[in-house]
PDB file of C-alpha atoms in Angstrom:
ATOM      1  CA  MET A  31      14.119  27.364 -13.915  1.00 41.00           C
ATOM      2  CA  GLU A  32      12.382  29.615 -16.429  1.00 44.00           C
ATOM      3  CA  ASP A  33      11.734  26.729 -18.755  1.00 47.00           C
ATOM      4  CA  ARG A  34      10.232  24.645 -16.030  1.00 48.00           C
ATOM      5  CA  ASN A  35       7.858  27.436 -15.096  1.00 55.00           C
ATOM      6  CA  ASN A  36       6.331  27.343 -18.551  1.00 74.00           C
ATOM      7  CA  VAL A  37       4.154  24.486 -17.264  1.00 76.00           C
ATOM      8  CA  THR A  38       2.115  25.487 -14.241  1.00 82.00           C
ATOM      9  CA  GLU A  39      -0.430  22.667 -14.488  1.00 87.00           C
ATOM     10  CA  PHE A  40      -0.803  19.203 -15.978  1.00 91.00           C
ATOM     11  CA  ILE A  41      -3.733  17.554 -17.720  1.00 90.00           C
ATOM     12  CA  LEU A  42      -4.415  13.980 -16.620  1.00 90.00           C
ATOM     13  CA  LEU A  43      -5.709  11.816 -19.477  1.00 87.00           C
ATOM     14  CA  GLY A  44      -7.233   9.406 -16.938  1.00 83.00           C
ATOM     15  CA  LEU A  45      -8.624   5.944 -17.574  1.00 86.00           C
ATOM     16  CA  SER A  46     -11.052   6.513 -20.435  1.00 82.00           C
ATOM     17  CA  THR A  47     -12.540   9.202 -22.679  1.00 82.00           C
ATOM     18  CA  ASP A  48     -15.906   7.465 -22.910  1.00 85.00           C
ATOM     19  CA  LYS A  49     -18.434   9.170 -20.552  1.00 87.00           C
ATOM     20  CA  LYS A  50     -20.412   6.002 -19.834  1.00 89.00           C
ATOM     21  CA  VAL A  51     -17.297   4.086 -19.022  1.00 90.00           C
ATOM     22  CA  ARG A  52     -16.165   6.892 -16.725  1.00 90.00           C
ATOM     23  CA  ILE A  53     -19.478   6.861 -14.845  1.00 93.00           C
ATOM     24  CA  LEU A  54     -19.231   3.088 -14.352  1.00 94.00           C
ATOM     25  CA  CYS A  55     -15.679   3.476 -13.168  1.00 92.00           C
ATOM     26  CA  PHE A  56     -16.763   6.208 -10.734  1.00 94.00           C
ATOM     27  CA  LEU A  57     -19.383   3.991  -9.227  1.00 95.00           C
ATOM     28  CA  PHE A  58     -16.925   1.090  -8.972  1.00 95.00           C
ATOM     29  CA  PHE A  59     -14.190   3.145  -7.344  1.00 95.00           C
ATOM     30  CA  LEU A  60     -16.694   4.820  -5.000  1.00 95.00           C
ATOM     31  CA  PHE A  61     -17.679   1.345  -3.823  1.00 95.00           C
ATOM     32  CA  CYS A  62     -13.986   0.420  -3.469  1.00 94.00           C
ATOM     33  CA  TYR A  63     -13.131   3.554  -1.509  1.00 95.00           C
ATOM     34  CA  LEU A  64     -16.086   3.097   0.897  1.00 95.00           C
ATOM     35  CA  ALA A  65     -15.127  -0.556   1.314  1.00 94.00           C
ATOM     36  CA  ILE A  66     -11.485   0.426   2.032  1.00 94.00           C
ATOM     37  CA  TRP A  67     -12.542   2.835   4.770  1.00 95.00           C
ATOM     38  CA  LEU A  68     -15.154   0.531   6.247  1.00 93.00           C
ATOM     39  CA  GLY A  69     -12.965  -2.577   6.213  1.00 91.00           C
ATOM     40  CA  ASN A  70      -9.824  -0.939   7.516  1.00 93.00           C
ATOM     41  CA  LEU A  71     -11.673   1.055  10.221  1.00 93.00           C
ATOM     42  CA  ILE A  72     -13.317  -2.147  11.432  1.00 90.00           C
ATOM     43  CA  ILE A  73      -9.880  -3.825  11.666  1.00 91.00           C
ATOM     44  CA  MET A  74      -8.322  -0.836  13.454  1.00 91.00           C
ATOM     45  CA  ILE A  75     -11.137  -0.472  15.995  1.00 90.00           C
ATOM     46  CA  SER A  76     -11.388  -4.223  16.578  1.00 88.00           C
ATOM     47  CA  ILE A  77      -7.680  -4.473  17.269  1.00 89.00           C
ATOM     48  CA  SER A  78      -7.354  -1.251  19.297  1.00 88.00           C
ATOM     49  CA  CYS A  79     -10.353  -2.145  21.516  1.00 86.00           C
ATOM     50  CA  SER A  80      -9.161  -5.667  22.304  1.00 83.00           C
ATOM     51  CA  GLN A  81      -6.177  -7.482  23.714  1.00 86.00           C
ATOM     52  CA  LEU A  82      -4.905  -8.155  20.186  1.00 86.00           C
ATOM     53  CA  ILE A  83      -3.152  -4.778  20.130  1.00 87.00           C
ATOM     54  CA  THR A  84      -0.545  -6.210  22.553  1.00 88.00           C
ATOM     55  CA  GLN A  85       0.395  -8.923  20.020  1.00 90.00           C
ATOM     56  CA  PRO A  86       3.064  -7.857  17.498  1.00 90.00           C
ATOM     57  CA  MET A  87       1.296  -9.392  14.489  1.00 88.00           C
ATOM     58  CA  TYR A  88      -1.904  -7.397  15.171  1.00 90.00           C
ATOM     59  CA  PHE A  89       0.092  -4.289  16.089  1.00 93.00           C
ATOM     60  CA  PHE A  90       1.585  -4.351  12.571  1.00 93.00           C
ATOM     61  CA  LEU A  91      -1.800  -5.229  10.976  1.00 91.00           C
ATOM     62  CA  ASN A  92      -3.248  -2.158  12.729  1.00 93.00           C
ATOM     63  CA  CYS A  93      -0.478  -0.014  11.273  1.00 94.00           C
ATOM     64  CA  LEU A  94      -0.979  -1.574   7.837  1.00 93.00           C
ATOM     65  CA  ALA A  95      -4.686  -0.752   7.929  1.00 93.00           C
ATOM     66  CA  LEU A  96      -3.899   2.885   8.843  1.00 94.00           C
ATOM     67  CA  SER A  97      -1.280   3.182   6.078  1.00 94.00           C
ATOM     68  CA  ASP A  98      -3.797   1.715   3.608  1.00 93.00           C
ATOM     69  CA  LEU A  99      -6.209   4.543   4.347  1.00 95.00           C
ATOM     70  CA  PHE A 100      -3.565   7.221   3.863  1.00 95.00           C
ATOM     71  CA  TYR A 101      -2.045   5.537   0.806  1.00 95.00           C
ATOM     72  CA  THR A 102      -5.251   5.047  -1.191  1.00 95.00           C
ATOM     73  CA  SER A 103      -6.480   8.535  -0.171  1.00 95.00           C
ATOM     74  CA  THR A 104      -3.541  10.135  -2.031  1.00 94.00           C
ATOM     75  CA  VAL A 105      -4.974   8.816  -5.332  1.00 94.00           C
ATOM     76  CA  THR A 106      -8.625   7.630  -5.140  1.00 94.00           C
ATOM     77  CA  PRO A 107     -10.535  10.876  -4.310  1.00 94.00           C
ATOM     78  CA  LYS A 108      -8.792  12.771  -7.133  1.00 93.00           C
ATOM     79  CA  LEU A 109      -9.411   9.865  -9.523  1.00 93.00           C
ATOM     80  CA  MET A 110     -13.124   9.755  -8.687  1.00 93.00           C
ATOM     81  CA  THR A 111     -13.464  13.549  -9.092  1.00 92.00           C
ATOM     82  CA  ASP A 112     -11.688  13.453 -12.445  1.00 91.00           C
ATOM     83  CA  LEU A 113     -13.966  10.663 -13.728  1.00 91.00           C
ATOM     84  CA  LEU A 114     -16.881  13.128 -13.562  1.00 90.00           C
ATOM     85  CA  LEU A 115     -14.994  15.938 -15.371  1.00 87.00           C
ATOM     86  CA  ASP A 116     -14.193  16.325 -19.047  1.00 83.00           C
ATOM     87  CA  LYS A 117     -10.937  18.148 -18.342  1.00 84.00           C
ATOM     88  CA  LYS A 118      -8.763  16.705 -15.581  1.00 88.00           C
ATOM     89  CA  VAL A 119      -6.322  19.341 -14.391  1.00 91.00           C
ATOM     90  CA  ILE A 120      -3.779  19.233 -11.575  1.00 91.00           C
ATOM     91  CA  SER A 121      -1.432  22.054 -10.690  1.00 91.00           C
ATOM     92  CA  TYR A 122       2.325  21.579 -10.725  1.00 91.00           C
ATOM     93  CA  LYS A 123       2.484  21.973  -6.933  1.00 92.00           C
ATOM     94  CA  ASN A 124      -0.313  19.482  -6.305  1.00 93.00           C
ATOM     95  CA  CYS A 125       1.241  17.081  -8.810  1.00 93.00           C
ATOM     96  CA  MET A 126       4.570  17.078  -6.951  1.00 93.00           C
ATOM     97  CA  THR A 127       2.737  16.731  -3.616  1.00 94.00           C
ATOM     98  CA  GLN A 128       0.784  13.727  -4.928  1.00 95.00           C
ATOM     99  CA  LEU A 129       3.972  12.106  -6.241  1.00 94.00           C
ATOM    100  CA  PHE A 130       5.681  12.506  -2.829  1.00 95.00           C
ATOM    101  CA  THR A 131       2.746  11.390  -0.650  1.00 95.00           C
ATOM    102  CA  THR A 132       1.890   8.391  -2.835  1.00 94.00           C
ATOM    103  CA  HIS A 133       5.384   6.966  -2.740  1.00 94.00           C
ATOM    104  CA  PHE A 134       5.797   7.911   0.937  1.00 96.00           C
ATOM    105  CA  PHE A 135       2.788   5.937   2.107  1.00 95.00           C
ATOM    106  CA  GLY A 136       3.428   3.240  -0.472  1.00 93.00           C
ATOM    107  CA  GLY A 137       6.974   2.862   0.870  1.00 93.00           C
ATOM    108  CA  ILE A 138       5.703   2.669   4.440  1.00 95.00           C
ATOM    109  CA  GLU A 139       3.341  -0.122   3.342  1.00 93.00           C
ATOM    110  CA  VAL A 140       6.151  -2.063   1.752  1.00 93.00           C
ATOM    111  CA  PHE A 141       8.311  -1.886   4.917  1.00 94.00           C
ATOM    112  CA  ILE A 142       5.373  -2.725   7.215  1.00 94.00           C
ATOM    113  CA  LEU A 143       4.760  -5.880   5.165  1.00 91.00           C
ATOM    114  CA  THR A 144       8.435  -6.665   5.596  1.00 92.00           C
ATOM    115  CA  GLY A 145       8.132  -6.192   9.365  1.00 92.00           C
ATOM    116  CA  MET A 146       5.108  -8.502   9.390  1.00 90.00           C
ATOM    117  CA  ALA A 147       7.085 -11.174   7.575  1.00 89.00           C
ATOM    118  CA  TYR A 148       9.894 -10.838  10.081  1.00 91.00           C
ATOM    119  CA  ASP A 149       7.431 -11.157  12.947  1.00 91.00           C
ATOM    120  CA  ARG A 150       5.997 -14.377  11.463  1.00 87.00           C
ATOM    121  CA  TYR A 151       9.474 -15.756  10.916  1.00 88.00           C
ATOM    122  CA  VAL A 152      10.444 -15.193  14.565  1.00 89.00           C
ATOM    123  CA  ALA A 153       7.104 -16.518  15.833  1.00 86.00           C
ATOM    124  CA  ILE A 154       7.313 -19.767  13.866  1.00 84.00           C
ATOM    125  CA  CYS A 155      11.055 -20.421  13.595  1.00 83.00           C
ATOM    126  CA  LYS A 156      12.112 -19.099  17.023  1.00 86.00           C
ATOM    127  CA  PRO A 157       9.008 -19.493  19.181  1.00 83.00           C
ATOM    128  CA  LEU A 158      10.916 -19.768  22.512  1.00 86.00           C
ATOM    129  CA  HIS A 159      12.585 -16.384  21.952  1.00 88.00           C
ATOM    130  CA  TYR A 160       9.601 -14.666  20.318  1.00 89.00           C
ATOM    131  CA  THR A 161       8.471 -12.518  23.262  1.00 89.00           C
ATOM    132  CA  ILE A 162      12.049 -11.417  23.913  1.00 91.00           C
ATOM    133  CA  ILE A 163      12.862 -10.564  20.273  1.00 91.00           C
ATOM    134  CA  MET A 164       9.512  -8.953  19.365  1.00 90.00           C
ATOM    135  CA  ASN A 165       9.231  -6.771  22.428  1.00 91.00           C
ATOM    136  CA  ARG A 166       7.592  -3.358  22.417  1.00 91.00           C
ATOM    137  CA  GLN A 167      10.840  -1.530  21.657  1.00 93.00           C
ATOM    138  CA  ARG A 168      11.549  -3.758  18.672  1.00 92.00           C
ATOM    139  CA  ARG A 169       8.058  -3.293  17.295  1.00 93.00           C
ATOM    140  CA  HIS A 170       8.300   0.496  17.515  1.00 94.00           C
ATOM    141  CA  SER A 171      11.781   0.394  15.990  1.00 95.00           C
ATOM    142  CA  ILE A 172      10.395  -1.486  12.975  1.00 95.00           C
ATOM    143  CA  LEU A 173       7.579   1.051  12.661  1.00 94.00           C
ATOM    144  CA  ILE A 174      10.006   3.981  12.815  1.00 96.00           C
ATOM    145  CA  ALA A 175      12.288   2.254  10.264  1.00 95.00           C
ATOM    146  CA  SER A 176       9.239   1.803   7.977  1.00 95.00           C
ATOM    147  CA  GLY A 177       8.508   5.495   8.123  1.00 95.00           C
ATOM    148  CA  ALA A 178      12.159   6.433   7.500  1.00 96.00           C
ATOM    149  CA  GLY A 179      12.325   3.947   4.590  1.00 94.00           C
ATOM    150  CA  GLY A 180       9.189   5.367   3.044  1.00 94.00           C
ATOM    151  CA  LEU A 181      10.542   8.911   3.482  1.00 95.00           C
ATOM    152  CA  LEU A 182      13.891   8.121   1.820  1.00 94.00           C
ATOM    153  CA  HIS A 183      12.168   6.304  -1.048  1.00 93.00           C
ATOM    154  CA  SER A 184       9.707   9.125  -1.765  1.00 94.00           C
ATOM    155  CA  LEU A 185      12.202  11.915  -1.163  1.00 94.00           C
ATOM    156  CA  GLY A 186      14.555  10.464  -3.780  1.00 91.00           C
ATOM    157  CA  LEU A 187      11.864  10.423  -6.468  1.00 91.00           C
ATOM    158  CA  PHE A 188      10.489  13.836  -5.378  1.00 93.00           C
ATOM    159  CA  LEU A 189      13.902  15.523  -5.672  1.00 91.00           C
ATOM    160  CA  LEU A 190      14.341  14.014  -9.107  1.00 89.00           C
ATOM    161  CA  ALA A 191      10.956  15.281 -10.237  1.00 88.00           C
ATOM    162  CA  ILE A 192      11.217  18.877  -8.983  1.00 89.00           C
ATOM    163  CA  VAL A 193      14.532  19.486 -10.815  1.00 87.00           C
ATOM    164  CA  LEU A 194      13.088  18.299 -14.145  1.00 86.00           C
ATOM    165  CA  PRO A 195      12.346  21.094 -16.692  1.00 86.00           C
ATOM    166  CA  PHE A 196       8.821  20.994 -18.127  1.00 85.00           C
ATOM    167  CA  CYS A 197       8.236  23.250 -21.133  1.00 82.00           C
ATOM    168  CA  GLY A 198       5.329  21.409 -22.851  1.00 74.00           C
ATOM    169  CA  PRO A 199       3.371  19.335 -23.658  1.00 81.00           C
ATOM    170  CA  ASN A 200       1.643  18.943 -20.287  1.00 86.00           C
ATOM    171  CA  GLU A 201      -0.623  15.916 -20.775  1.00 88.00           C
ATOM    172  CA  ILE A 202       0.114  13.029 -18.363  1.00 88.00           C
ATOM    173  CA  ASP A 203      -1.065   9.701 -19.771  1.00 88.00           C
ATOM    174  CA  HIS A 204      -2.160   8.408 -16.318  1.00 89.00           C
ATOM    175  CA  TYR A 205      -4.768   8.985 -13.673  1.00 90.00           C
ATOM    176  CA  PHE A 206      -2.314  10.434 -11.141  1.00 91.00           C
ATOM    177  CA  CYS A 207       1.124  11.995 -11.046  1.00 91.00           C
ATOM    178  CA  ASP A 208       3.737   9.277 -11.155  1.00 89.00           C
ATOM    179  CA  VAL A 209       7.413   9.411 -11.988  1.00 89.00           C
ATOM    180  CA  TYR A 210       7.543   7.596 -15.345  1.00 88.00           C
ATOM    181  CA  PRO A 211       4.733   9.641 -16.997  1.00 88.00           C
ATOM    182  CA  LEU A 212       6.457  12.784 -15.753  1.00 89.00           C
ATOM    183  CA  LEU A 213       9.797  11.703 -17.201  1.00 88.00           C
ATOM    184  CA  LYS A 214       8.132  11.465 -20.644  1.00 87.00           C
ATOM    185  CA  LEU A 215       7.187  15.134 -20.441  1.00 87.00           C
ATOM    186  CA  ALA A 216      10.564  16.492 -19.267  1.00 86.00           C
ATOM    187  CA  CYS A 217      12.441  18.692 -21.714  1.00 85.00           C
ATOM    188  CA  THR A 218      15.746  16.964 -21.085  1.00 81.00           C
ATOM    189  CA  ASP A 219      17.422  13.590 -21.440  1.00 79.00           C
ATOM    190  CA  THR A 220      16.006  11.390 -18.680  1.00 79.00           C
ATOM    191  CA  HIS A 221      17.914   8.195 -19.554  1.00 81.00           C
ATOM    192  CA  LYS A 222      20.144   8.287 -16.509  1.00 81.00           C
ATOM    193  CA  ILE A 223      17.371   9.389 -14.212  1.00 84.00           C
ATOM    194  CA  GLY A 224      15.343   6.367 -15.415  1.00 83.00           C
ATOM    195  CA  PHE A 225      18.032   4.036 -14.091  1.00 84.00           C
ATOM    196  CA  PHE A 226      17.800   5.689 -10.667  1.00 86.00           C
ATOM    197  CA  VAL A 227      14.026   5.179 -10.675  1.00 86.00           C
ATOM    198  CA  ILE A 228      14.570   1.509 -11.485  1.00 86.00           C
ATOM    199  CA  ALA A 229      16.952   1.182  -8.571  1.00 86.00           C
ATOM    200  CA  ASN A 230      14.790   3.197  -6.205  1.00 85.00           C
ATOM    201  CA  SER A 231      11.465   1.518  -7.016  1.00 87.00           C
ATOM    202  CA  GLY A 232      11.818  -1.500  -9.325  1.00 86.00           C
ATOM    203  CA  LEU A 233      14.928  -3.183  -7.858  1.00 88.00           C
ATOM    204  CA  MET A 234      13.934  -2.292  -4.311  1.00 88.00           C
ATOM    205  CA  GLY A 235      10.539  -3.898  -4.861  1.00 90.00           C
ATOM    206  CA  LEU A 236      12.084  -6.945  -6.491  1.00 92.00           C
ATOM    207  CA  VAL A 237      14.709  -7.440  -3.740  1.00 92.00           C
ATOM    208  CA  ILE A 238      12.143  -7.065  -0.941  1.00 92.00           C
ATOM    209  CA  PHE A 239       9.721  -9.380  -2.760  1.00 93.00           C
ATOM    210  CA  VAL A 240      12.428 -12.090  -3.096  1.00 93.00           C
ATOM    211  CA  VAL A 241      13.434 -11.689   0.555  1.00 91.00           C
ATOM    212  CA  LEU A 242       9.821 -11.934   1.683  1.00 90.00           C
ATOM    213  CA  MET A 243       9.145 -15.051  -0.430  1.00 90.00           C
ATOM    214  CA  ALA A 244      12.389 -16.621   0.809  1.00 90.00           C
ATOM    215  CA  SER A 245      11.360 -15.991   4.433  1.00 87.00           C
ATOM    216  CA  TYR A 246       7.955 -17.643   3.851  1.00 86.00           C
ATOM    217  CA  ILE A 247       9.628 -20.646   2.193  1.00 86.00           C
ATOM    218  CA  LEU A 248      11.888 -20.950   5.238  1.00 86.00           C
ATOM    219  CA  ILE A 249       8.787 -20.721   7.464  1.00 84.00           C
ATOM    220  CA  LEU A 250       7.028 -23.444   5.478  1.00 81.00           C
ATOM    221  CA  TYR A 251      10.112 -25.601   5.731  1.00 81.00           C
ATOM    222  CA  ASN A 252      10.200 -25.217   9.498  1.00 79.00           C
ATOM    223  CA  VAL A 253       6.497 -25.965  10.121  1.00 77.00           C
ATOM    224  CA  ARG A 254       6.731 -29.438   8.502  1.00 75.00           C
ATOM    225  CA  THR A 255       7.693 -30.871  11.908  1.00 73.00           C
ATOM    226  CA  TYR A 256       4.835 -29.185  13.798  1.00 72.00           C
ATOM    227  CA  SER A 257       1.639 -30.859  14.907  1.00 73.00           C
ATOM    228  CA  ALA A 258      -1.282 -30.795  12.444  1.00 73.00           C
ATOM    229  CA  GLU A 259      -3.135 -28.085  14.425  1.00 71.00           C
ATOM    230  CA  SER A 260      -0.078 -25.843  14.780  1.00 69.00           C
ATOM    231  CA  ARG A 261       0.865 -26.397  11.165  1.00 71.00           C
ATOM    232  CA  HIS A 262      -2.676 -25.421  10.014  1.00 73.00           C
ATOM    233  CA  LYS A 263      -2.597 -22.221  12.118  1.00 71.00           C
ATOM    234  CA  ALA A 264       0.816 -21.224  10.814  1.00 71.00           C
ATOM    235  CA  LEU A 265      -0.093 -21.987   7.212  1.00 73.00           C
ATOM    236  CA  SER A 266      -3.358 -20.038   7.527  1.00 73.00           C
ATOM    237  CA  THR A 267      -1.563 -16.921   8.792  1.00 73.00           C
ATOM    238  CA  CYS A 268       1.267 -17.155   6.264  1.00 78.00           C
ATOM    239  CA  SER A 269      -1.054 -17.791   3.323  1.00 79.00           C
ATOM    240  CA  SER A 270      -2.807 -14.457   4.061  1.00 79.00           C
ATOM    241  CA  HIS A 271       0.518 -12.618   4.129  1.00 82.00           C
ATOM    242  CA  ILE A 272       1.746 -14.319   0.943  1.00 86.00           C
ATOM    243  CA  THR A 273      -1.479 -13.395  -0.890  1.00 85.00           C
ATOM    244  CA  VAL A 274      -1.106  -9.716   0.048  1.00 86.00           C
ATOM    245  CA  VAL A 275       2.603  -9.680  -0.841  1.00 88.00           C
ATOM    246  CA  ILE A 276       1.997 -11.210  -4.309  1.00 90.00           C
ATOM    247  CA  LEU A 277      -0.972  -8.923  -5.095  1.00 89.00           C
ATOM    248  CA  PHE A 278       1.010  -5.847  -4.087  1.00 90.00           C
ATOM    249  CA  PHE A 279       4.528  -6.528  -5.329  1.00 92.00           C
ATOM    250  CA  ILE A 280       3.952  -8.198  -8.747  1.00 91.00           C
ATOM    251  CA  PRO A 281       2.223  -5.102 -10.238  1.00 91.00           C
ATOM    252  CA  VAL A 282       4.797  -2.800  -8.620  1.00 91.00           C
ATOM    253  CA  ILE A 283       7.657  -4.785 -10.125  1.00 90.00           C
ATOM    254  CA  PHE A 284       5.948  -4.856 -13.538  1.00 89.00           C
ATOM    255  CA  VAL A 285       5.551  -1.061 -13.597  1.00 88.00           C
ATOM    256  CA  TYR A 286       8.980   0.002 -12.201  1.00 89.00           C
ATOM    257  CA  ILE A 287      11.512  -2.707 -13.074  1.00 86.00           C
ATOM    258  CA  ARG A 288      11.845  -1.688 -16.755  1.00 79.00           C
ATOM    259  CA  PRO A 289      13.440   1.483 -18.240  1.00 75.00           C
ATOM    260  CA  ALA A 290      11.542   4.752 -18.217  1.00 67.00           C
ATOM    261  CA  THR A 291       8.678   3.794 -20.503  1.00 70.00           C
ATOM    262  CA  THR A 292       4.918   3.717 -20.017  1.00 68.00           C
ATOM    263  CA  LEU A 293       2.544   1.060 -21.320  1.00 73.00           C
ATOM    264  CA  PRO A 294      -1.253   1.069 -21.530  1.00 73.00           C
ATOM    265  CA  GLU A 295      -1.340  -1.832 -19.088  1.00 80.00           C
ATOM    266  CA  ASP A 296       0.421   0.305 -16.427  1.00 84.00           C
ATOM    267  CA  LYS A 297      -2.880   1.943 -15.411  1.00 88.00           C
ATOM    268  CA  VAL A 298      -4.538  -1.417 -14.742  1.00 87.00           C
ATOM    269  CA  PHE A 299      -1.550  -2.740 -12.742  1.00 89.00           C
ATOM    270  CA  THR A 300      -1.304   0.501 -10.790  1.00 91.00           C
ATOM    271  CA  LEU A 301      -4.987   0.248  -9.833  1.00 91.00           C
ATOM    272  CA  PHE A 302      -4.108  -3.076  -8.137  1.00 89.00           C
ATOM    273  CA  TYR A 303      -1.641  -1.679  -5.626  1.00 90.00           C
ATOM    274  CA  THR A 304      -3.291   1.721  -5.102  1.00 92.00           C
ATOM    275  CA  ILE A 305      -6.937   0.661  -4.766  1.00 92.00           C
ATOM    276  CA  ILE A 306      -7.666  -3.075  -5.113  1.00 91.00           C
ATOM    277  CA  VAL A 307      -5.077  -4.355  -2.574  1.00 90.00           C
ATOM    278  CA  PRO A 308      -6.024  -1.859   0.164  1.00 91.00           C
ATOM    279  CA  MET A 309      -9.658  -2.931  -0.360  1.00 91.00           C
ATOM    280  CA  LEU A 310      -8.828  -6.654  -0.204  1.00 89.00           C
ATOM    281  CA  ASN A 311      -6.461  -6.471   2.779  1.00 87.00           C
ATOM    282  CA  PRO A 312      -9.196  -6.405   5.425  1.00 86.00           C
ATOM    283  CA  LEU A 313     -10.909  -9.438   3.815  1.00 84.00           C
ATOM    284  CA  ILE A 314      -7.669 -11.384   3.376  1.00 84.00           C
ATOM    285  CA  TYR A 315      -6.543 -10.802   6.960  1.00 79.00           C
ATOM    286  CA  THR A 316      -9.931 -11.560   8.559  1.00 78.00           C
ATOM    287  CA  LEU A 317     -11.554 -14.372   6.585  1.00 71.00           C
ATOM    288  CA  ARG A 318      -8.827 -16.877   7.424  1.00 68.00           C
ATOM    289  CA  ASN A 319      -7.963 -15.546  10.871  1.00 73.00           C
ATOM    290  CA  MET A 320     -10.091 -16.907  13.684  1.00 75.00           C
ATOM    291  CA  GLU A 321      -8.605 -14.537  16.346  1.00 77.00           C
ATOM    292  CA  MET A 322      -9.449 -11.543  14.196  1.00 80.00           C
ATOM    293  CA  LYS A 323     -13.006 -12.779  13.552  1.00 79.00           C
ATOM    294  CA  ASN A 324     -13.566 -13.439  17.273  1.00 80.00           C
ATOM    295  CA  SER A 325     -12.252  -9.964  18.099  1.00 80.00           C
ATOM    296  CA  ILE A 326     -14.614  -8.348  15.629  1.00 80.00           C
ATOM    297  CA  ARG A 327     -17.563 -10.222  17.125  1.00 81.00           C
ATOM    298  CA  ARG A 328     -16.596  -9.270  20.692  1.00 81.00           C
ATOM    299  CA  VAL A 329     -16.092  -5.604  19.882  1.00 77.00           C
ATOM    300  CA  TRP A 330     -18.974  -4.964  17.510  1.00 74.00           C
ATOM    301  CA  CYS A 331     -21.530  -7.160  19.300  1.00 76.00           C
ATOM    302  CA  ASN A 332     -20.643  -5.675  22.714  1.00 67.00           C
ATOM    303  CA  LYS A 333     -23.424  -3.626  24.275  1.00 54.00           C
ATOM    304  CA  ARG A 334     -21.012  -1.628  26.408  1.00 56.00           C
ATOM    305  CA  PHE A 335     -19.036  -0.619  23.330  1.00 53.00           C
ATOM    306  CA  TRP A 336     -22.146   0.812  21.626  1.00 52.00           C
ATOM    307  CA  GLU A 337     -23.459   2.468  24.779  1.00 55.00           C
ATOM    308  CA  GLY A 338     -20.069   4.169  25.193  1.00 55.00           C
ATOM    309  CA  ARG A 339     -20.165   5.432  21.604  1.00 54.00           C
ATOM    310  CA  LEU A 340     -23.739   6.744  21.998  1.00 49.00           C
ATOM    311  CA  MET A 341     -22.865   8.584  25.241  1.00 51.00           C
ATOM    312  CA  ILE A 342     -19.946  10.251  23.472  1.00 51.00           C
TER     313      ILE A 342
END
């Protein structure tokens, strides 16, 4: 315990040491963060203020938008602040908090995407039983299971991190506190712990990714007998989900599936699933979804909606 207390704060090396590059990165991530909030809030308000909220697919999309806001907010504000500073410091307590919250909301996102894939499978492969299977109780059960799954995932990594002794150096070669960069700084053999991280993050991500892709292949196999219009609608919805799944899971698998080592490319891949994907999700789910676009028009072009907001 005494050894671990030798390090009370960590220094984040960040993305770059060049000041001009850091300013450009700050402006880019500021744009991304504003786009994340604007896009996801539009989706949440458009779904919540329309009949779409009663449909399971949009119920999960609403939850995904909310989890995106929490997830990216665990990393992006601190990253933008650090880009303007020469010395990027984070206390030990805040570092452990960031590690826990990032993986907690990231885990929730993973399981919500899984729930969305299950919803699409039932809707397309078992349409006659869809309303019975995906009832309100089932939807809330999936949401609770997503929260529990995210908690177990993050709690496992958090408990591993807080028992590690840190006695120096204290420089984290990353832009936020993640498990692999912390393992490099620990004053103990982390070989066995690294395998647990692979199982907890890498293998979990790989297994879920394979299951999701298998479910979409099964869906595509089933829609071959549908009419052209129904097939187009199903393919349009599924293509959006597949795009999000690939953009999110491939970088996650790349970072966590290997032993406890860090590579320079990790920062770029991590940016994808912590900032870029939450920014693209609203575009991906609205551009090819006619129901979502119609709902946005009805809500945001509705005089009563704006009059109600102004009176409040």
